[in-house]
mmCIF file of C-alpha atoms in Angstrom:
data_model
loop_
_atom_site.group_PDB
_atom_site.id
_atom_site.type_symbol
_atom_site.label_atom_id
_atom_site.label_comp_id
_atom_site.label_asym_id
_atom_site.label_seq_id
_atom_site.Cartn_x
_atom_site.Cartn_y
_atom_site.Cartn_z
ATOM 1 C CA MET A 287 86.957 122.317 90.767
ATOM 2 C CA ARG A 288 87.355 118.624 91.505
ATOM 3 C CA PRO A 289 84.603 116.642 93.391
ATOM 4 C CA SER A 290 87.259 115.989 96.063
ATOM 5 C CA GLY A 291 88.550 119.678 95.804
ATOM 6 C CA ARG A 292 91.989 118.359 94.771
ATOM 7 C CA ASN A 293 94.117 120.077 92.233
ATOM 8 C CA LEU A 294 94.139 118.803 89.039
ATOM 9 C CA SER A 295 97.460 116.694 89.652
ATOM 10 C CA GLN A 296 97.010 115.718 93.165
ATOM 11 C CA MET A 297 96.731 112.018 94.469
ATOM 12 C CA ARG A 298 94.582 110.703 96.791
ATOM 13 C CA PRO A 299 96.479 109.965 100.352
ATOM 14 C CA ILE A 300 98.270 106.593 99.823
ATOM 15 C CA SER A 301 99.176 104.270 102.505
ATOM 16 C CA ILE A 302 100.658 100.730 102.616
ATOM 17 C CA GLU A 303 100.322 98.677 105.944
ATOM 18 C CA THR A 304 102.596 95.218 105.676
ATOM 19 C CA GLY A 305 102.005 92.013 107.355
ATOM 20 C CA VAL A 306 98.604 92.240 107.647
ATOM 21 C CA MET A 307 97.985 88.460 106.729
ATOM 22 C CA ALA A 308 99.694 85.677 109.267
ATOM 23 C CA HIS A 309 100.055 83.022 106.692
ATOM 24 C CA ALA A 310 101.013 84.727 103.468
ATOM 25 C CA GLU A 311 104.515 85.358 102.281
ATOM 26 C CA GLY A 312 104.113 88.705 101.635
ATOM 27 C CA SER A 313 101.135 90.975 102.336
ATOM 28 C CA CYS A 314 99.931 94.466 102.345
ATOM 29 C CA LEU A 315 96.660 96.486 102.928
ATOM 30 C CA ILE A 316 96.846 99.685 100.162
ATOM 31 C CA ARG A 317 94.420 102.748 100.504
ATOM 32 C CA VAL A 318 94.435 105.129 97.981
ATOM 33 C CA GLY A 319 91.767 107.559 99.132
ATOM 34 C CA ASN A 320 88.621 105.546 99.616
ATOM 35 C CA THR A 321 89.898 102.519 97.778
ATOM 36 C CA HIS A 322 91.197 99.719 99.999
ATOM 37 C CA VAL A 323 92.818 96.729 98.427
ATOM 38 C CA LEU A 324 93.949 93.882 100.298
ATOM 39 C CA CYS A 325 97.163 92.078 98.328
ATOM 40 C CA THR A 326 98.446 88.853 99.663
ATOM 41 C CA ALA A 327 101.572 86.829 97.420
ATOM 42 C CA SER A 328 101.687 83.013 97.976
ATOM 43 C CA LEU A 329 104.634 81.180 96.830
ATOM 44 C CA GLU A 330 104.689 77.579 95.389
ATOM 45 C CA GLU A 331 108.004 75.618 94.892
ATOM 46 C CA THR A 332 106.671 74.381 91.523
ATOM 47 C CA PRO A 333 105.790 76.089 88.555
ATOM 48 C CA PRO A 334 102.486 75.610 86.476
ATOM 49 C CA ARG A 335 102.737 72.902 84.032
ATOM 50 C CA PHE A 336 104.144 74.258 80.804
ATOM 51 C CA LEU A 337 106.837 75.849 82.460
ATOM 52 C CA LYS A 338 108.658 72.693 83.846
ATOM 53 C CA GLY A 339 112.187 71.972 83.014
ATOM 54 C CA THR A 340 112.536 75.699 81.291
ATOM 55 C CA GLY A 341 114.277 76.795 84.432
ATOM 56 C CA LEU A 342 111.506 80.150 84.339
ATOM 57 C CA GLY A 343 109.340 81.105 87.289
ATOM 58 C CA TRP A 344 105.871 82.788 87.031
ATOM 59 C CA VAL A 345 104.022 85.412 88.608
ATOM 60 C CA THR A 346 100.818 85.413 88.445
ATOM 61 C CA ALA A 347 97.426 86.840 89.701
ATOM 62 C CA GLU A 348 93.594 87.004 91.123
ATOM 63 C CA TYR A 349 91.058 89.374 91.649
ATOM 64 C CA GLY A 350 87.782 90.038 93.434
ATOM 65 C CA MET A 351 85.632 92.434 95.145
ATOM 66 C CA LEU A 352 83.680 91.911 98.146
ATOM 67 C CA PRO A 353 79.809 92.182 97.743
ATOM 68 C CA ARG A 354 79.352 95.526 99.386
ATOM 69 C CA ALA A 355 82.790 97.163 97.985
ATOM 70 C CA THR A 356 80.576 99.284 96.304
ATOM 71 C CA ASN A 357 77.353 101.425 97.207
ATOM 72 C CA THR A 358 75.179 98.193 96.208
ATOM 73 C CA ARG A 359 75.664 94.685 96.864
ATOM 74 C CA ASN A 360 76.972 92.573 94.588
ATOM 75 C CA ARG A 361 76.539 89.186 94.164
ATOM 76 C CA ARG A 362 80.173 87.042 94.790
ATOM 77 C CA GLU A 363 80.916 85.394 91.054
ATOM 78 C CA ALA A 364 81.914 82.043 93.351
ATOM 79 C CA ALA A 365 77.868 81.734 93.653
ATOM 80 C CA ALA A 366 77.219 82.495 90.108
ATOM 81 C CA GLY A 367 79.877 79.823 89.124
ATOM 82 C CA LYS A 368 82.068 81.840 87.081
ATOM 83 C CA GLN A 369 84.162 85.241 87.062
ATOM 84 C CA SER A 370 83.069 87.998 85.202
ATOM 85 C CA GLY A 371 84.507 88.919 81.894
ATOM 86 C CA ARG A 372 86.059 92.472 83.988
ATOM 87 C CA THR A 373 87.097 90.467 86.709
ATOM 88 C CA GLN A 374 89.273 88.096 83.792
ATOM 89 C CA GLU A 375 90.716 91.356 82.445
ATOM 90 C CA ILE A 376 91.495 92.952 85.260
ATOM 91 C CA GLN A 377 93.476 89.975 86.789
ATOM 92 C CA ARG A 378 95.569 89.407 83.672
ATOM 93 C CA LEU A 379 96.566 93.286 83.797
ATOM 94 C CA ILE A 380 97.721 92.493 87.414
ATOM 95 C CA GLY A 381 99.861 89.559 86.440
ATOM 96 C CA ARG A 382 101.372 90.986 83.112
ATOM 97 C CA SER A 383 102.105 94.123 84.607
ATOM 98 C CA LEU A 384 104.091 92.263 87.780
ATOM 99 C CA ARG A 385 105.372 90.047 85.647
ATOM 100 C CA ALA A 386 107.202 92.499 83.670
ATOM 101 C CA GLY A 387 109.348 94.069 86.683
ATOM 102 C CA VAL A 388 110.534 90.520 87.416
ATOM 103 C CA ASP A 389 113.477 88.469 85.893
ATOM 104 C CA ARG A 390 111.932 85.062 85.667
ATOM 105 C CA VAL A 391 115.454 83.031 85.168
ATOM 106 C CA ALA A 392 116.367 84.973 88.841
ATOM 107 C CA LEU A 393 112.939 83.348 90.242
ATOM 108 C CA GLY A 394 113.551 79.963 89.056
ATOM 109 C CA GLU A 395 111.442 77.218 88.278
ATOM 110 C CA ARG A 396 108.258 78.420 90.939
ATOM 111 C CA GLN A 397 105.353 80.522 91.046
ATOM 112 C CA ILE A 398 104.101 83.323 93.109
ATOM 113 C CA THR A 399 100.460 84.216 93.061
ATOM 114 C CA VAL A 400 99.298 87.799 93.790
ATOM 115 C CA ASP A 401 96.026 87.824 95.375
ATOM 116 C CA CYS A 402 93.911 91.263 95.140
ATOM 117 C CA ASP A 403 90.870 91.883 96.967
ATOM 118 C CA VAL A 404 89.092 94.619 96.907
ATOM 119 C CA ILE A 405 87.815 95.550 100.681
ATOM 120 C CA GLN A 406 86.067 99.040 99.321
ATOM 121 C CA ALA A 407 85.990 100.573 95.566
ATOM 122 C CA ASP A 408 86.582 104.284 94.673
ATOM 123 C CA GLY A 409 87.873 104.057 91.815
ATOM 124 C CA GLY A 410 91.221 102.848 90.660
ATOM 125 C CA THR A 411 91.042 99.299 92.350
ATOM 126 C CA ARG A 412 93.040 98.010 89.124
ATOM 127 C CA CYS A 413 95.597 100.380 89.989
ATOM 128 C CA ALA A 414 96.063 100.223 93.799
ATOM 129 C CA SER A 415 96.156 96.129 92.982
ATOM 130 C CA ILE A 416 98.865 96.542 91.022
ATOM 131 C CA THR A 417 100.678 99.034 93.371
ATOM 132 C CA GLY A 418 99.944 96.963 96.234
ATOM 133 C CA GLY A 419 100.647 93.639 94.817
ATOM 134 C CA TRP A 420 103.983 94.507 93.754
ATOM 135 C CA VAL A 421 104.806 95.483 97.590
ATOM 136 C CA ALA A 422 103.272 91.976 98.461
ATOM 137 C CA LEU A 423 105.296 90.323 96.022
ATOM 138 C CA ARG A 424 108.463 92.218 96.923
ATOM 139 C CA LEU A 425 108.053 91.061 100.597
ATOM 140 C CA ALA A 426 107.609 87.329 99.511
ATOM 141 C CA VAL A 427 110.832 87.546 97.370
ATOM 142 C CA ASN A 428 112.848 88.923 100.150
ATOM 143 C CA ARG A 429 111.423 85.749 102.013
ATOM 144 C CA LEU A 430 113.283 83.766 99.253
ATOM 145 C CA LEU A 431 116.263 86.025 99.540
ATOM 146 C CA LYS A 432 116.758 85.789 103.022
ATOM 147 C CA ALA A 433 116.672 81.780 103.376
ATOM 148 C CA GLY A 434 119.100 81.473 100.646
ATOM 149 C CA VAL A 435 116.777 79.563 98.486
ATOM 150 C CA ILE A 436 117.363 82.228 95.570
ATOM 151 C CA THR A 437 120.838 83.941 95.752
ATOM 152 C CA SER A 438 119.676 86.899 92.502
ATOM 153 C CA ASP A 439 116.943 89.343 93.280
ATOM 154 C CA PRO A 440 114.725 88.726 90.085
ATOM 155 C CA ILE A 441 113.011 91.784 91.210
ATOM 156 C CA MET A 442 114.036 94.509 88.595
ATOM 157 C CA ASP A 443 112.486 97.614 89.060
ATOM 158 C CA HIS A 444 109.468 98.871 91.358
ATOM 159 C CA VAL A 445 105.653 98.408 89.341
ATOM 160 C CA ALA A 446 102.818 100.687 90.332
ATOM 161 C CA ALA A 447 100.025 102.145 88.235
ATOM 162 C CA VAL A 448 97.602 105.472 88.367
ATOM 163 C CA SER A 449 94.534 105.802 86.346
ATOM 164 C CA CYS A 450 94.502 109.585 84.564
ATOM 165 C CA GLY A 451 91.679 110.855 82.722
ATOM 166 C CA ILE A 452 89.894 113.969 81.360
ATOM 167 C CA TYR A 453 86.777 115.160 83.534
ATOM 168 C CA ALA A 454 84.788 118.238 82.555
ATOM 169 C CA GLY A 455 87.324 118.908 79.658
ATOM 170 C CA GLN A 456 90.685 119.216 81.983
ATOM 171 C CA ALA A 457 93.634 116.231 82.560
ATOM 172 C CA VAL A 458 93.166 114.990 86.049
ATOM 173 C CA LEU A 459 95.061 112.805 88.072
ATOM 174 C CA ASP A 460 93.946 109.770 90.034
ATOM 175 C CA LEU A 461 90.220 109.492 89.033
ATOM 176 C CA ASP A 462 87.926 108.562 92.054
ATOM 177 C CA TYR A 463 84.520 106.683 91.227
ATOM 178 C CA ALA A 464 82.756 110.255 90.866
ATOM 179 C CA GLU A 465 85.348 111.670 88.390
ATOM 180 C CA ASP A 466 86.003 108.097 86.702
ATOM 181 C CA SER A 467 81.873 107.612 86.009
ATOM 182 C CA GLU A 468 81.440 111.337 84.326
ATOM 183 C CA ALA A 469 84.913 110.922 82.596
ATOM 184 C CA GLY A 470 85.329 111.758 78.335
ATOM 185 C CA THR A 471 88.521 110.103 78.210
ATOM 186 C CA ASP A 472 89.546 107.450 80.967
ATOM 187 C CA GLY A 473 93.264 105.847 80.948
ATOM 188 C CA ASN A 474 95.419 103.245 83.642
ATOM 189 C CA PHE A 475 99.058 103.770 83.221
ATOM 190 C CA VAL A 476 101.435 100.912 84.551
ATOM 191 C CA LEU A 477 104.980 101.967 84.993
ATOM 192 C CA THR A 478 108.135 100.640 86.335
ATOM 193 C CA GLY A 479 109.966 103.119 88.912
ATOM 194 C CA ALA A 480 112.645 104.054 86.233
ATOM 195 C CA GLY A 481 109.199 105.673 84.407
ATOM 196 C CA ARG A 482 109.299 103.057 81.681
ATOM 197 C CA LEU A 483 106.152 101.983 80.280
ATOM 198 C CA ILE A 484 104.512 98.506 80.863
ATOM 199 C CA GLU A 485 101.096 99.328 79.781
ATOM 200 C CA VAL A 486 98.491 101.793 78.899
ATOM 201 C CA GLN A 487 94.894 101.626 78.530
ATOM 202 C CA MET A 488 92.846 103.984 77.190
ATOM 203 C CA SER A 489 89.425 104.938 75.940
ATOM 204 C CA ALA A 490 87.061 107.420 74.907
ATOM 205 C CA GLU A 491 84.292 107.335 77.194
ATOM 206 C CA GLY A 492 82.002 110.210 76.315
ATOM 207 C CA ALA A 493 84.344 112.270 74.082
ATOM 208 C CA THR A 494 87.250 111.548 71.852
ATOM 209 C CA PHE A 495 90.984 113.132 72.824
ATOM 210 C CA SER A 496 93.723 114.515 70.887
ATOM 211 C CA ARG A 497 97.650 113.409 70.924
ATOM 212 C CA ASP A 498 97.985 116.326 72.909
ATOM 213 C CA GLN A 499 95.796 115.236 76.090
ATOM 214 C CA MET A 500 97.314 112.076 75.510
ATOM 215 C CA GLY A 501 100.480 113.352 76.591
ATOM 216 C CA GLN A 502 99.055 115.665 79.514
ATOM 217 C CA LEU A 503 97.666 112.234 80.716
ATOM 218 C CA LEU A 504 101.282 110.464 80.672
ATOM 219 C CA ASP A 505 102.897 113.633 82.156
ATOM 220 C CA LEU A 506 100.770 113.509 84.919
ATOM 221 C CA ALA A 507 100.617 109.661 85.040
ATOM 222 C CA GLU A 508 104.399 110.108 85.847
ATOM 223 C CA ALA A 509 104.001 112.711 88.223
ATOM 224 C CA GLY A 510 101.950 110.402 90.084
ATOM 225 C CA MET A 511 104.430 107.481 89.829
ATOM 226 C CA ALA A 512 106.709 109.679 92.244
ATOM 227 C CA ASP A 513 104.199 109.359 94.740
ATOM 228 C CA LEU A 514 103.152 105.772 94.601
ATOM 229 C CA VAL A 515 107.070 104.673 94.462
ATOM 230 C CA ALA A 516 107.584 106.839 97.590
ATOM 231 C CA ALA A 517 104.623 105.371 99.223
ATOM 232 C CA GLN A 518 106.325 101.329 98.410
ATOM 233 C CA LYS A 519 109.608 102.326 99.621
ATOM 234 C CA ALA A 520 108.283 103.985 102.892
ATOM 235 C CA ALA A 521 105.976 100.418 103.512
ATOM 236 C CA LEU A 522 108.927 98.309 102.979
ATOM 237 C CA ALA A 523 111.729 100.623 104.885
#
C-alpha cells in the first residue's frame, strides 16, 4: 500500500490554472497533489549574444523554491550569494526539456525565459515545473502568433514530465515526498505528447534495478503522460 493510498499506476490530482500573473506573456499555477509551482514565460525580442545573426531563437529556464516550500525553512539562495548545484541542475533540465519541443528557426531571433518557482513541495517539483512551464511557454507563443510577430507555430508537441520509482519493491507512478525519500530507485521521465523520450534520469538510491524494472517504470511514465497532456489541453482550452 502506498502512503497516499493510491494505486501503483495512479497519478496525484493535477490542476493547471492559467493567467495567474498579470504582466507575464504566459503564466500558470500547476498543482500536482501537494506540489504547487508558479510558472511564468517572459519574452525578449533579442536572442542571447551567442545566437545573434544565426536566425535561431532560444528557450531557457530558471528554478527556485520559496523558503517555506518544505517543512523546514530553507535559506534564500540570493541571500547565500549563489545557487546550489541542485538548483542549477534542475533549471538546466527544464530548459533542455522545453527547447526539445520548439522549432527554434520558427521562433526567430528572440528568447523566452520560463521561471518556475516552487510554492509548496511534496516531491516531483522538477517534473511539475516542466509540465507547467510548457503551458506558460505555449501561452507566450500564442501571443506572438496572435500579434502576427511570427507566422509559423514553433511549438512542435506537448512536453511534460513525471517521476516513477521502485517503492517497497514495487514500481509506482508519480512519487510524492514520502515515497521519494524511501524509494530504492528514483526516475524522472520527460516525454513529448507523441510519447517520444526527451530525457530520462534514473538512479539506484537504495538498491540496484533490473532492465525489466526500468521497462516497468517507462510504461508507467507513458501512462502518466496521458493524464499530464490531458491536463495541459484542458488548461489551454
